[in-house]
Amino acid sequence: MATIERTQSGHVATLTINRPDKLNALNAEVLAELRATLAGLVTESTTGDPGCATRAVVLTGAGKAFVAGADIAAMAAMTTTEAARFSEVGHALCAALEAAPFPVLAAVNGFALGGGLELALACDFILAADTAKVGLPEVTLGVIPGFGGTQRLARRIGLGRARELVYTGRMVTAEEALRLGLVNEVVPGAELLARATKVAEQIGAVGPLAVAAAKRAMLHGSEIALGPACELERQAFAGLFGTEDQRTGMAAFLAKQKATFAGK
Ligand code: COA
């Protein structure tokens, strides 16, 4: 892939968006390659040896930006039809990140603006470098977020705060993003990737079927009423019993040992 670098260490895959001369701006090529790389990881994790599969992904950017937005040069002359298609592709990528059977952590190393923040918001959670700046500046260009930002930002930080950021288009620092609950943790830039990898490794060491079930329940449950959401959890909880992971995990606890999960 020309614009996406993938490295693998045990159960953790790191994907780096690599178009630093344009601050990793999302054009059709980047969107397609990220989608294809993600699809490859999902296929490997569902059809390959579950003992070797990817169990957590770190998504980051090369250079001084995570992603400085959708590619403005590519969008400038788009027709309504082309814009609709571009938005559809961005939405599909964000939906694929949310639907992946493993958590995806955004390691926001610098600017995460517009489509870049929207991508990060489709990840399970965000860790940010202390120098990062994030925002949805689309209104400064005469448009609105088109990859889910008006919806996912509000769900992440609440409607009032999201409205302020969307209507002004202002950028916030990593510290303010932490206060807003937009990012989970802020770390010195030089330590970001190591910290994100460590969290991903922690996730990679626990029961992968359980993590996938928790991800599904939390995503779908957050979109429906509490009653049906709890029912969803109940079914997912029961469904894990009888799996090798459940037997291994509980037997290891009772034997005072550390479990090694097979992912089955
Ligand atoms: N789309 C296309 N190109 C972009 C881009 C984007 N969203 N963001 C940055 N670039 C390009 C710049 O045009 C420049 O290209 P050039 O060297 O060929 O001129 C290159 O990336 C470096 O950006 P530059 O603006 O010179 O860096 P900077 O450090 O001075 O400023 C930002 C950084 C992030 C403040 C600034 O690039 C910016 O405002 N980008 C657009 C952010 C935005 O509105 N995103 C939402 C899009 S919907």
mmCIF file of C-alpha atoms and ligand atoms in Angstrom:
data_model
loop_
_atom_site.group_PDB
_atom_site.id
_atom_site.type_symbol
_atom_site.label_atom_id
_atom_site.label_comp_id
_atom_site.label_asym_id
_atom_site.label_seq_id
_atom_site.Cartn_x
_atom_site.Cartn_y
_atom_site.Cartn_z
ATOM 1 C CA MET A 1 0.000 0.000 0.000
ATOM 2 C CA ALA A 2 1.434 3.350 -1.010
ATOM 3 C CA THR A 3 -0.213 5.396 1.710
ATOM 4 C CA ILE A 4 -0.714 2.913 4.553
ATOM 5 C CA GLU A 5 2.127 1.205 6.402
ATOM 6 C CA ARG A 6 1.316 -1.882 8.416
ATOM 7 C CA THR A 7 3.569 -3.393 11.048
ATOM 8 C CA GLN A 8 2.752 -6.368 13.227
ATOM 9 C CA SER A 9 4.026 -7.255 16.672
ATOM 10 C CA GLY A 10 2.324 -10.295 18.175
ATOM 11 C CA HIS A 11 -1.397 -9.595 18.374
ATOM 12 C CA VAL A 12 -1.014 -5.850 17.740
ATOM 13 C CA ALA A 13 -1.071 -4.325 14.263
ATOM 14 C CA THR A 14 -0.017 -0.725 13.790
ATOM 15 C CA LEU A 15 -1.357 1.155 10.786
ATOM 16 C CA THR A 16 0.351 4.408 9.861
ATOM 17 C CA ILE A 17 -1.262 6.785 7.406
ATOM 18 C CA ASN A 18 1.713 7.871 5.359
ATOM 19 C CA ARG A 19 1.178 10.950 3.229
ATOM 20 C CA PRO A 20 3.127 13.409 5.379
ATOM 21 C CA ASP A 21 3.749 16.028 2.663
ATOM 22 C CA LYS A 22 -0.021 16.690 2.706
ATOM 23 C CA LEU A 23 -0.371 16.107 6.461
ATOM 24 C CA ASN A 24 -1.964 12.714 5.655
ATOM 25 C CA ALA A 25 -5.023 14.401 4.120
ATOM 26 C CA LEU A 26 -7.638 11.851 3.119
ATOM 27 C CA ASN A 27 -8.037 11.546 -0.629
ATOM 28 C CA ALA A 28 -9.713 8.645 -2.453
ATOM 29 C CA GLU A 29 -6.449 6.664 -2.472
ATOM 30 C CA VAL A 30 -5.860 6.931 1.295
ATOM 31 C CA LEU A 31 -9.485 6.074 2.052
ATOM 32 C CA ALA A 32 -9.425 3.038 -0.252
ATOM 33 C CA GLU A 33 -6.086 1.761 1.031
ATOM 34 C CA LEU A 34 -7.027 2.155 4.670
ATOM 35 C CA ARG A 35 -10.299 0.347 4.030
ATOM 36 C CA ALA A 36 -8.500 -2.475 2.177
ATOM 37 C CA THR A 37 -5.850 -2.822 4.906
ATOM 38 C CA LEU A 38 -8.528 -2.993 7.567
ATOM 39 C CA ALA A 39 -10.518 -5.529 5.537
ATOM 40 C CA GLY A 40 -7.350 -7.654 5.256
ATOM 41 C CA LEU A 41 -6.896 -7.610 9.030
ATOM 42 C CA VAL A 42 -10.534 -8.558 9.587
ATOM 43 C CA THR A 43 -10.295 -11.436 7.086
ATOM 44 C CA GLU A 44 -7.087 -12.721 8.691
ATOM 45 C CA SER A 45 -8.639 -12.555 12.134
ATOM 46 C CA THR A 46 -11.784 -14.415 11.111
ATOM 47 C CA THR A 47 -10.323 -17.050 8.749
ATOM 48 C CA GLY A 48 -6.740 -17.496 9.943
ATOM 49 C CA ASP A 49 -5.322 -19.206 13.028
ATOM 50 C CA PRO A 50 -7.093 -17.400 15.899
ATOM 51 C CA GLY A 51 -4.006 -17.934 18.052
ATOM 52 C CA CYS A 52 -2.014 -15.651 15.723
ATOM 53 C CA ALA A 53 -4.707 -13.129 14.801
ATOM 54 C CA THR A 54 -4.640 -9.390 15.320
ATOM 55 C CA ARG A 55 -6.464 -8.558 18.545
ATOM 56 C CA ALA A 56 -5.926 -4.801 18.673
ATOM 57 C CA VAL A 57 -4.931 -2.133 16.174
ATOM 58 C CA VAL A 58 -3.152 1.170 16.689
ATOM 59 C CA LEU A 59 -3.951 3.773 14.032
ATOM 60 C CA THR A 60 -1.573 6.721 13.726
ATOM 61 C CA GLY A 61 -0.124 9.190 11.230
ATOM 62 C CA ALA A 62 3.363 9.784 9.820
ATOM 63 C CA GLY A 63 5.010 13.138 10.471
ATOM 64 C CA LYS A 64 3.458 16.057 12.314
ATOM 65 C CA ALA A 65 -0.185 15.176 11.698
ATOM 66 C CA PHE A 66 -2.504 12.302 12.457
ATOM 67 C CA VAL A 67 -4.702 13.456 9.575
ATOM 68 C CA ALA A 68 -5.316 17.145 8.747
ATOM 69 C CA GLY A 69 -8.674 16.376 7.195
ATOM 70 C CA ALA A 70 -10.260 15.275 4.003
ATOM 71 C CA ASP A 71 -8.219 16.453 1.021
ATOM 72 C CA ILE A 72 -9.399 19.998 0.343
ATOM 73 C CA ALA A 73 -7.699 20.086 -3.077
ATOM 74 C CA ALA A 74 -9.631 16.970 -4.082
ATOM 75 C CA MET A 75 -12.916 18.323 -2.687
ATOM 76 C CA ALA A 76 -12.705 21.877 -4.041
ATOM 77 C CA ALA A 77 -14.236 21.147 -7.436
ATOM 78 C CA MET A 78 -16.518 18.252 -6.474
ATOM 79 C CA THR A 79 -20.083 18.175 -7.723
ATOM 80 C CA THR A 80 -22.918 17.270 -5.367
ATOM 81 C CA THR A 81 -22.890 13.724 -6.725
ATOM 82 C CA GLU A 82 -19.141 13.372 -6.267
ATOM 83 C CA ALA A 83 -19.371 14.815 -2.757
ATOM 84 C CA ALA A 84 -22.119 12.344 -1.887
ATOM 85 C CA ARG A 85 -19.950 9.465 -3.099
ATOM 86 C CA PHE A 86 -16.881 10.788 -1.221
ATOM 87 C CA SER A 87 -18.919 11.077 1.970
ATOM 88 C CA GLU A 88 -20.288 7.560 1.458
ATOM 89 C CA VAL A 89 -16.748 6.177 1.178
ATOM 90 C CA GLY A 90 -15.680 8.016 4.346
ATOM 91 C CA HIS A 91 -18.755 6.830 6.232
ATOM 92 C CA ALA A 92 -18.172 3.238 5.099
ATOM 93 C CA LEU A 93 -14.589 3.370 6.377
ATOM 94 C CA CYS A 94 -15.697 4.745 9.749
ATOM 95 C CA ALA A 95 -18.410 2.093 9.987
ATOM 96 C CA ALA A 96 -15.824 -0.600 9.170
ATOM 97 C CA LEU A 97 -13.567 0.671 11.972
ATOM 98 C CA GLU A 98 -16.490 0.456 14.398
ATOM 99 C CA ALA A 99 -17.534 -2.986 13.167
ATOM 100 C CA ALA A 100 -14.041 -4.516 13.274
ATOM 101 C CA PRO A 101 -13.929 -7.527 15.618
ATOM 102 C CA PHE A 102 -10.964 -5.995 17.489
ATOM 103 C CA PRO A 103 -10.522 -2.589 19.137
ATOM 104 C CA VAL A 104 -8.858 0.143 17.115
ATOM 105 C CA LEU A 105 -7.012 2.780 19.168
ATOM 106 C CA ALA A 106 -6.318 6.137 17.572
ATOM 107 C CA ALA A 107 -2.848 7.408 18.511
ATOM 108 C CA VAL A 108 -3.278 11.061 17.586
ATOM 109 C CA ASN A 109 0.278 12.266 17.085
ATOM 110 C CA GLY A 110 -0.508 15.776 15.812
ATOM 111 C CA PHE A 111 -3.303 17.525 13.925
ATOM 112 C CA ALA A 112 -6.537 15.514 13.796
ATOM 113 C CA LEU A 113 -8.848 17.825 11.902
ATOM 114 C CA GLY A 114 -12.062 17.310 9.984
ATOM 115 C CA GLY A 115 -12.018 13.819 8.463
ATOM 116 C CA GLY A 116 -8.984 13.054 10.639
ATOM 117 C CA LEU A 117 -10.921 13.629 13.838
ATOM 118 C CA GLU A 118 -13.881 11.789 12.337
ATOM 119 C CA LEU A 119 -11.623 8.796 11.722
ATOM 120 C CA ALA A 120 -10.336 8.983 15.302
ATOM 121 C CA LEU A 121 -13.918 9.198 16.598
ATOM 122 C CA ALA A 122 -14.765 5.973 14.757
ATOM 123 C CA CYS A 123 -11.924 4.288 16.661
ATOM 124 C CA ASP A 124 -12.723 2.728 20.040
ATOM 125 C CA PHE A 125 -10.853 5.439 21.930
ATOM 126 C CA ILE A 126 -8.185 8.047 21.444
ATOM 127 C CA LEU A 127 -4.772 8.625 22.995
ATOM 128 C CA ALA A 128 -3.157 11.926 22.075
ATOM 129 C CA ALA A 129 0.278 13.477 22.046
ATOM 130 C CA ASP A 130 0.554 16.567 24.248
ATOM 131 C CA THR A 131 1.211 18.620 21.091
ATOM 132 C CA ALA A 132 -1.876 17.350 19.243
ATOM 133 C CA LYS A 133 -4.588 19.708 18.068
ATOM 134 C CA VAL A 134 -8.026 18.441 17.144
ATOM 135 C CA GLY A 135 -11.169 19.945 15.707
ATOM 136 C CA LEU A 136 -13.860 19.944 13.054
ATOM 137 C CA PRO A 137 -13.043 23.066 10.998
ATOM 138 C CA GLU A 138 -15.351 22.257 8.062
ATOM 139 C CA VAL A 139 -17.572 25.323 8.610
ATOM 140 C CA THR A 140 -14.502 27.504 7.964
ATOM 141 C CA LEU A 141 -14.561 25.968 4.458
ATOM 142 C CA GLY A 142 -18.292 26.503 4.007
ATOM 143 C CA VAL A 143 -19.287 22.869 4.577
ATOM 144 C CA ILE A 144 -19.982 20.520 7.508
ATOM 145 C CA PRO A 145 -18.300 17.296 8.636
ATOM 146 C CA GLY A 146 -19.134 14.541 6.144
ATOM 147 C CA PHE A 147 -17.662 11.377 7.670
ATOM 148 C CA GLY A 148 -19.909 11.187 10.755
ATOM 149 C CA GLY A 149 -18.440 14.007 12.839
ATOM 150 C CA THR A 150 -21.714 15.771 13.636
ATOM 151 C CA GLN A 151 -23.023 12.513 15.094
ATOM 152 C CA ARG A 152 -20.029 10.797 16.680
ATOM 153 C CA LEU A 153 -18.607 13.911 18.356
ATOM 154 C CA ALA A 154 -21.951 14.572 20.058
ATOM 155 C CA ARG A 155 -22.155 10.963 21.204
ATOM 156 C CA ARG A 156 -18.602 11.140 22.568
ATOM 157 C CA ILE A 157 -18.685 14.500 24.400
ATOM 158 C CA GLY A 158 -22.354 15.540 24.540
ATOM 159 C CA LEU A 159 -24.487 17.640 22.233
ATOM 160 C CA GLY A 160 -23.788 21.088 23.715
ATOM 161 C CA ARG A 161 -20.016 20.767 23.606
ATOM 162 C CA ALA A 162 -20.096 19.205 20.164
ATOM 163 C CA ARG A 163 -22.310 22.004 18.857
ATOM 164 C CA GLU A 164 -19.829 24.614 20.041
ATOM 165 C CA LEU A 165 -16.915 22.887 18.332
ATOM 166 C CA VAL A 166 -18.822 22.202 15.101
ATOM 167 C CA TYR A 167 -20.348 25.708 14.835
ATOM 168 C CA THR A 168 -17.064 27.556 15.524
ATOM 169 C CA GLY A 169 -14.709 25.106 13.814
ATOM 170 C CA ARG A 170 -12.104 25.919 16.461
ATOM 171 C CA MET A 171 -9.195 23.618 17.232
ATOM 172 C CA VAL A 172 -8.645 22.415 20.783
ATOM 173 C CA THR A 173 -5.408 21.378 22.419
ATOM 174 C CA ALA A 174 -4.843 17.844 23.657
ATOM 175 C CA GLU A 175 -5.341 19.034 27.250
ATOM 176 C CA GLU A 176 -8.713 20.600 26.447
ATOM 177 C CA ALA A 177 -9.675 17.468 24.488
ATOM 178 C CA LEU A 178 -8.860 15.448 27.618
ATOM 179 C CA ARG A 179 -11.066 17.700 29.764
ATOM 180 C CA LEU A 180 -13.880 17.331 27.219
ATOM 181 C CA GLY A 181 -13.624 13.531 27.331
ATOM 182 C CA LEU A 182 -12.749 13.493 23.658
ATOM 183 C CA VAL A 183 -9.435 11.754 24.294
ATOM 184 C CA ASN A 184 -8.738 9.210 27.036
ATOM 185 C CA GLU A 185 -5.147 10.087 27.761
ATOM 186 C CA VAL A 186 -2.491 12.649 26.824
ATOM 187 C CA VAL A 187 1.170 11.620 26.756
ATOM 188 C CA PRO A 188 4.395 13.279 25.628
ATOM 189 C CA GLY A 189 4.660 12.993 21.850
ATOM 190 C CA ALA A 190 7.802 10.849 21.941
ATOM 191 C CA GLU A 191 6.025 8.296 24.142
ATOM 192 C CA LEU A 192 2.687 8.154 22.322
ATOM 193 C CA LEU A 193 3.257 5.133 20.126
ATOM 194 C CA ALA A 194 4.852 3.109 22.939
ATOM 195 C CA ARG A 195 1.973 3.947 25.275
ATOM 196 C CA ALA A 196 -0.697 3.149 22.664
ATOM 197 C CA THR A 197 1.084 -0.116 21.855
ATOM 198 C CA LYS A 198 1.198 -1.019 25.551
ATOM 199 C CA VAL A 199 -2.549 -0.483 25.929
ATOM 200 C CA ALA A 200 -3.135 -2.474 22.723
ATOM 201 C CA GLU A 201 -0.947 -5.292 24.087
ATOM 202 C CA GLN A 202 -2.990 -5.335 27.307
ATOM 203 C CA ILE A 203 -6.109 -5.784 25.178
ATOM 204 C CA GLY A 204 -4.308 -8.408 23.070
ATOM 205 C CA ALA A 205 -3.538 -10.471 26.172
ATOM 206 C CA VAL A 206 -7.131 -10.920 27.382
ATOM 207 C CA GLY A 207 -9.914 -13.030 25.882
ATOM 208 C CA PRO A 208 -10.368 -11.883 22.261
ATOM 209 C CA LEU A 209 -13.876 -13.285 21.893
ATOM 210 C CA ALA A 210 -14.854 -11.439 25.066
ATOM 211 C CA VAL A 211 -13.340 -8.154 23.831
ATOM 212 C CA ALA A 212 -15.127 -8.530 20.477
ATOM 213 C CA ALA A 213 -18.421 -9.236 22.279
ATOM 214 C CA ALA A 214 -17.926 -6.232 24.574
ATOM 215 C CA LYS A 215 -17.157 -4.014 21.577
ATOM 216 C CA ARG A 216 -20.336 -5.119 19.784
ATOM 217 C CA ALA A 217 -22.507 -4.757 22.891
ATOM 218 C CA MET A 218 -21.151 -1.299 23.728
ATOM 219 C CA LEU A 219 -21.474 -0.032 20.158
ATOM 220 C CA HIS A 220 -24.962 -1.342 19.455
ATOM 221 C CA GLY A 221 -26.170 -0.840 23.033
ATOM 222 C CA SER A 222 -25.258 2.846 22.942
ATOM 223 C CA GLU A 223 -27.670 3.338 20.033
ATOM 224 C CA ILE A 224 -30.773 1.800 21.635
ATOM 225 C CA ALA A 225 -32.811 2.065 24.835
ATOM 226 C CA LEU A 226 -31.320 0.682 28.076
ATOM 227 C CA GLY A 227 -33.700 -2.285 28.332
ATOM 228 C CA PRO A 228 -32.933 -3.799 24.910
ATOM 229 C CA ALA A 229 -29.283 -2.842 25.357
ATOM 230 C CA CYS A 230 -29.092 -4.871 28.587
ATOM 231 C CA GLU A 231 -30.803 -7.772 26.818
ATOM 232 C CA LEU A 232 -28.120 -7.544 24.149
ATOM 233 C CA GLU A 233 -25.473 -7.772 26.866
ATOM 234 C CA ARG A 234 -27.222 -10.717 28.523
ATOM 235 C CA GLN A 235 -27.187 -12.695 25.281
ATOM 236 C CA ALA A 236 -23.578 -11.804 24.550
ATOM 237 C CA PHE A 237 -22.536 -12.769 28.105
ATOM 238 C CA ALA A 238 -24.273 -16.155 27.891
ATOM 239 C CA GLY A 239 -22.900 -16.744 24.390
ATOM 240 C CA LEU A 240 -19.330 -16.669 25.684
ATOM 241 C CA PHE A 241 -19.951 -19.622 28.019
ATOM 242 C CA GLY A 242 -18.761 -22.864 26.519
ATOM 243 C CA THR A 243 -16.069 -21.168 24.478
ATOM 244 C CA GLU A 244 -12.530 -22.391 25.004
ATOM 245 C CA ASP A 245 -11.573 -18.871 26.101
ATOM 246 C CA GLN A 246 -14.165 -18.867 28.899
ATOM 247 C CA ARG A 247 -13.086 -22.300 30.137
ATOM 248 C CA THR A 248 -9.389 -21.382 29.929
ATOM 249 C CA GLY A 249 -9.841 -17.991 31.585
ATOM 250 C CA MET A 250 -11.839 -19.265 34.546
ATOM 251 C CA ALA A 251 -9.781 -22.441 34.993
ATOM 252 C CA ALA A 252 -6.565 -20.368 35.001
ATOM 253 C CA PHE A 253 -7.988 -18.066 37.679
ATOM 254 C CA LEU A 254 -8.985 -20.993 39.877
ATOM 255 C CA ALA A 255 -5.553 -22.597 39.399
ATOM 256 C CA LYS A 256 -3.912 -19.239 40.234
ATOM 257 C CA GLN A 257 -2.292 -19.141 36.788
ATOM 258 C CA LYS A 258 -2.218 -16.615 33.979
ATOM 259 C CA ALA A 259 -4.491 -17.560 31.081
ATOM 260 C CA THR A 260 -3.300 -17.768 27.490
ATOM 261 C CA PHE A 261 -6.295 -17.314 25.234
ATOM 262 C CA ALA A 262 -6.689 -19.178 21.948
ATOM 263 C CA GLY A 263 -9.475 -16.983 20.615
ATOM 264 C CA LYS A 264 -11.960 -19.849 20.263
HETATM 265 N N1 COA B 1 -6.253 18.865 2.392
HETATM 266 C C1 COA B 1 -5.306 18.992 1.445
HETATM 267 N N2 COA B 1 -4.049 19.415 1.705
HETATM 268 C C2 COA B 1 -3.762 19.704 2.975
HETATM 269 C C3 COA B 1 -4.699 19.597 4.015
HETATM 270 C C4 COA B 1 -6.000 19.144 3.677
HETATM 271 N N3 COA B 1 -6.960 18.984 4.593
HETATM 272 N N4 COA B 1 -4.116 19.993 5.163
HETATM 273 C C5 COA B 1 -2.855 20.303 4.853
HETATM 274 N N5 COA B 1 -2.633 20.147 3.527
HETATM 275 C C6 COA B 1 -1.401 20.381 2.771
HETATM 276 C C7 COA B 1 -1.141 21.873 2.609
HETATM 277 O O1 COA B 1 -1.877 22.389 1.522
HETATM 278 C C8 COA B 1 0.347 21.862 2.365
HETATM 279 O O2 COA B 1 0.591 21.451 1.033
HETATM 280 P P1 COA B 1 1.719 22.207 0.157
HETATM 281 O O3 COA B 1 2.999 22.006 0.916
HETATM 282 O O4 COA B 1 1.676 21.500 -1.157
HETATM 283 O O5 COA B 1 1.304 23.642 0.124
HETATM 284 C C9 COA B 1 0.838 20.744 3.270
HETATM 285 O O6 COA B 1 -0.286 19.920 3.522
HETATM 286 C C10 COA B 1 1.365 21.229 4.611
HETATM 287 O O7 COA B 1 0.347 22.019 5.222
HETATM 288 P P2 COA B 1 0.579 23.518 5.776
HETATM 289 O O8 COA B 1 -0.744 24.207 5.762
HETATM 290 O O9 COA B 1 1.692 24.160 5.021
HETATM 291 O O10 COA B 1 1.061 23.195 7.262
HETATM 292 P P3 COA B 1 0.965 24.177 8.511
HETATM 293 O O11 COA B 1 1.736 23.509 9.590
HETATM 294 O O12 COA B 1 1.284 25.566 8.140
HETATM 295 O O13 COA B 1 -0.601 24.172 8.925
HETATM 296 C C11 COA B 1 -2.723 23.117 9.407
HETATM 297 C C12 COA B 1 -1.191 22.987 9.420
HETATM 298 C C13 COA B 1 -3.287 21.764 9.818
HETATM 299 C C14 COA B 1 -3.165 24.191 10.402
HETATM 300 C C15 COA B 1 -3.198 23.505 7.992
HETATM 301 O O14 COA B 1 -2.582 22.637 7.053
HETATM 302 C C16 COA B 1 -4.679 23.397 7.798
HETATM 303 O O15 COA B 1 -5.419 24.249 8.258
HETATM 304 N N6 COA B 1 -5.152 22.358 7.067
HETATM 305 C C17 COA B 1 -6.531 22.187 6.728
HETATM 306 C C18 COA B 1 -7.332 21.740 7.919
HETATM 307 C C19 COA B 1 -8.799 21.575 7.567
HETATM 308 O O16 COA B 1 -9.521 22.524 7.317
HETATM 309 N N7 COA B 1 -9.257 20.316 7.573
HETATM 310 C C20 COA B 1 -10.617 19.977 7.319
HETATM 311 C C21 COA B 1 -10.810 19.559 5.932
HETATM 312 S S1 COA B 1 -12.520 19.115 5.674
#
